[in-house]
């Protein structure tokens, strides 16, 4: 008799949807720590700048920083942020969309990093080194730390292009990647204002 | 007497300007102001970020639990 009764599926326990995806939460926490890391560096630099003898900063013995040329590369980095934003918009409606915008972002950010290397070589040859002055030490530490982040972000972006072209990119992962990219892009104008201007 | 004792205790508790590291901080140093901005910045930045992140999650949770999403979740699944 029991064989005549169809086994009813047991109700699955209902889990409420998470407020935010795990990937996004992890990235937000990571970016939080990164912001504090750069804030510490900027604070140290600001104290050094504020205590400059007779208010002269940077020291007259150090070469001038190429503020105008770096402004151009700053615009390129900001445009890469816009491109990643547009890629996210495209991806929201099409699982494999936004590929062209990601390529554009990759090219713009690569241009920014290449300029950073050229600038560092020029400044090193002009005599500004890590040990030439406290200004030089802070400059290479802060700008170098950001450049490392930019290179890592470019590598992540290149992997994103690979995943997107194979339609393997999940919305949550792409959102987390975009948060990191916005952090790298959004941080730079602040660093530029503190260090170059 | 009790009032005077309490007043003396209260005065004793009033913080005086002290330096955490007296060997590297000179109270007569005119460059002391350079520490003020970064101190405020470093103190408020994590609180501000926590506020923004917490506020965003709160807003996101409330938006997800709004009347539109309730209708959506109560609709019969195909």
Coordinates of N, CA and C in Angstrom, one line a residue, chain A residues 37-115:
Chain A
X37 N 46.1 51.8 4.2 CA 47.5 51.7 3.9 C 48.0 53.0 3.2
X38 N 47.2 53.4 2.2 CA 47.6 54.6 1.5 C 47.4 55.8 2.4
X39 N 46.4 55.8 3.2 CA 46.2 57.0 4.1 C 47.4 57.1 5.0
X40 N 47.9 56.0 5.5 CA 49.1 56.1 6.3 C 50.3 56.7 5.6
X41 N 50.5 56.3 4.4 CA 51.6 56.9 3.6 C 51.3 58.4 3.3
X42 N 50.1 58.7 3.0 CA 49.8 60.1 2.7 C 50.0 61.0 3.9
X43 N 49.6 60.4 5.1 CA 49.7 61.2 6.3 C 51.2 61.4 6.6
X44 N 52.0 60.4 6.4 CA 53.4 60.6 6.7 C 54.0 61.7 5.7
X45 N 53.6 61.6 4.5 CA 54.1 62.6 3.5 C 53.6 64.0 3.8
X46 N 52.4 64.1 4.3 CA 51.8 65.4 4.6 C 52.5 66.0 5.8
X47 N 52.9 65.2 6.8 CA 53.6 65.7 7.9 C 55.0 66.2 7.5
X48 N 55.7 65.4 6.6 CA 57.0 65.8 6.1 C 56.9 67.1 5.4
X49 N 55.8 67.2 4.6 CA 55.6 68.5 3.7 C 55.3 69.7 4.6
X50 N 54.5 69.4 5.7 CA 54.1 70.5 6.6 C 55.2 71.0 7.4
X51 N 56.2 70.2 7.6 CA 57.3 70.6 8.5 C 58.5 71.0 7.7
X52 N 58.3 71.2 6.4 CA 59.4 71.6 5.5 C 60.0 73.0 6.0
X53 N 61.3 73.0 5.9 CA 62.0 74.2 6.4 C 61.6 75.4 5.5
X54 N 61.2 76.5 6.2 CA 60.7 77.7 5.6 C 59.6 77.5 4.6
X55 N 58.9 76.4 4.7 CA 57.8 76.1 3.8 C 58.1 75.8 2.4
X56 N 59.4 75.5 2.1 CA 59.8 75.3 0.8 C 59.7 73.8 0.5
X57 N 58.8 73.4 -0.4 CA 58.5 72.1 -0.8 C 58.2 71.9 -2.3
X58 N 58.8 71.0 -3.0 CA 59.8 70.0 -2.6 C 61.1 70.7 -2.4
X59 N 62.1 70.0 -1.8 CA 63.4 70.6 -1.5 C 64.0 71.1 -2.8
X60 N 64.7 72.2 -2.8 CA 65.3 72.8 -4.0 C 66.3 71.9 -4.6
X61 N 66.9 71.0 -3.9 CA 67.9 70.1 -4.4 C 67.3 69.0 -5.3
X62 N 66.0 68.8 -5.1 CA 65.3 67.7 -5.9 C 64.8 68.2 -7.2
X63 N 64.8 67.4 -8.2 CA 64.3 67.9 -9.5 C 62.7 68.0 -9.5
X64 N 62.2 68.9 -10.3 CA 60.8 69.1 -10.4 C 60.1 67.9 -10.9
X65 N 58.9 67.6 -10.3 CA 58.1 66.5 -10.8 C 57.3 66.9 -12.1
X66 N 57.2 66.0 -13.1 CA 56.5 66.3 -14.3 C 55.0 66.3 -14.1
X67 N 54.5 67.4 -13.5 CA 53.1 67.4 -13.2 C 52.2 67.5 -14.4
X68 N 52.6 68.2 -15.4 CA 51.7 68.4 -16.6 C 51.6 67.1 -17.4
X69 N 52.7 66.4 -17.6 CA 52.7 65.1 -18.3 C 51.9 64.1 -17.5
X70 N 52.1 64.1 -16.2 CA 51.4 63.1 -15.4 C 49.9 63.4 -15.4
X71 N 49.5 64.7 -15.6 CA 48.1 65.0 -15.6 C 47.5 64.3 -16.8
X72 N 48.2 64.2 -17.9 CA 47.7 63.5 -19.1 C 47.5 62.1 -18.8
X73 N 48.5 61.4 -18.2 CA 48.3 60.0 -17.9 C 47.2 59.8 -16.8
X74 N 47.0 60.8 -16.0 CA 45.9 60.7 -15.0 C 44.5 60.7 -15.7
X75 N 44.4 61.5 -16.8 CA 43.2 61.5 -17.5 C 43.0 60.2 -18.2
X76 N 44.1 59.6 -18.7 CA 44.0 58.3 -19.3 C 43.5 57.2 -18.3
X77 N 44.0 57.3 -17.1 CA 43.5 56.3 -16.1 C 42.1 56.6 -15.7
X78 N 41.7 57.8 -15.6 CA 40.3 58.1 -15.3 C 39.4 57.6 -16.4
X79 N 39.8 57.8 -17.7 CA 39.0 57.3 -18.8 C 38.9 55.7 -18.7
X80 N 40.0 55.1 -18.2 CA 39.9 53.6 -18.1 C 38.8 53.2 -17.1
X81 N 38.7 54.1 -16.1 CA 37.6 53.8 -15.1 C 36.2 54.0 -15.7
X82 N 36.1 55.0 -16.6 CA 34.8 55.1 -17.3 C 34.5 53.9 -18.2
X83 N 35.6 53.5 -18.9 CA 35.5 52.3 -19.8 C 35.0 51.1 -19.0
X84 N 35.6 50.8 -17.8 CA 35.2 49.7 -17.0 C 33.8 49.8 -16.5
X85 N 33.4 51.1 -16.2 CA 32.0 51.3 -15.8 C 31.0 50.9 -16.9
X86 N 31.4 51.4 -18.1 CA 30.5 51.1 -19.3 C 30.5 49.6 -19.6
X87 N 31.7 48.9 -19.4 CA 31.7 47.5 -19.6 C 30.7 46.8 -18.6
X88 N 30.7 47.3 -17.4 CA 29.8 46.7 -16.4 C 28.3 46.9 -16.8
X89 N 28.0 48.1 -17.4 CA 26.6 48.4 -17.9 C 26.3 47.4 -19.0
X90 N 27.2 47.2 -19.9 CA 27.0 46.3 -21.0 C 26.8 44.8 -20.5
X91 N 27.7 44.5 -19.5 CA 27.6 43.1 -19.0 C 26.3 42.8 -18.3
X92 N 25.7 43.9 -17.8 CA 24.5 43.7 -17.0 C 23.3 43.2 -17.9
X93 N 23.4 43.6 -19.2 CA 22.3 43.2 -20.2 C 22.7 42.1 -21.1
X94 N 24.0 41.8 -21.2 CA 24.5 40.8 -22.1 C 25.7 40.1 -21.4
X95 N 25.6 38.8 -21.2 CA 26.6 38.0 -20.4 C 28.0 38.1 -21.0
X96 N 28.1 38.3 -22.3 CA 29.4 38.4 -22.9 C 29.7 39.9 -23.4
X97 N 28.9 40.8 -23.0 CA 29.0 42.2 -23.4 C 30.1 42.9 -22.6
X98 N 30.5 44.0 -23.2 CA 31.5 44.9 -22.5 C 32.9 44.6 -22.8
X99 N 33.1 43.6 -23.7 CA 34.5 43.2 -24.0 C 35.3 44.4 -24.6
X100 N 34.7 45.1 -25.5 CA 35.5 46.2 -26.2 C 35.8 47.3 -25.2
X101 N 34.9 47.5 -24.3 CA 35.2 48.6 -23.2 C 36.4 48.1 -22.3
X102 N 36.4 46.8 -22.1 CA 37.5 46.3 -21.2 C 38.8 46.4 -22.0
X103 N 38.8 46.1 -23.3 CA 40.1 46.3 -24.0 C 40.5 47.7 -24.0
X104 N 39.6 48.6 -24.1 CA 39.9 50.1 -24.1 C 40.5 50.4 -22.7
X105 N 39.9 49.9 -21.7 CA 40.4 50.2 -20.3 C 41.8 49.6 -20.1
X106 N 42.0 48.4 -20.7 CA 43.3 47.8 -20.6 C 44.4 48.7 -21.3
X107 N 44.0 49.2 -22.5 CA 45.0 50.0 -23.2 C 45.3 51.3 -22.5
X108 N 44.3 51.9 -22.0 CA 44.4 53.2 -21.3 C 45.3 53.0 -20.0
X109 N 45.0 52.0 -19.2 CA 45.7 51.8 -18.0 C 47.1 51.4 -18.3
X110 N 47.4 50.6 -19.3 CA 48.7 50.2 -19.7 C 49.5 51.5 -20.1
X111 N 48.9 52.4 -20.8 CA 49.6 53.6 -21.1 C 49.9 54.4 -19.9
X112 N 49.1 54.4 -18.9 CA 49.4 55.1 -17.6 C 50.6 54.4 -16.9
X113 N 50.6 53.1 -16.9 CA 51.8 52.4 -16.2 C 53.1 52.7 -17.0
X114 N 53.0 52.6 -18.3 CA 54.2 52.9 -19.1 C 54.7 54.2 -18.8
X115 N 53.8 55.2 -18.7 CA 54.3 56.6 -18.4 C 54.9 56.6 -17.0

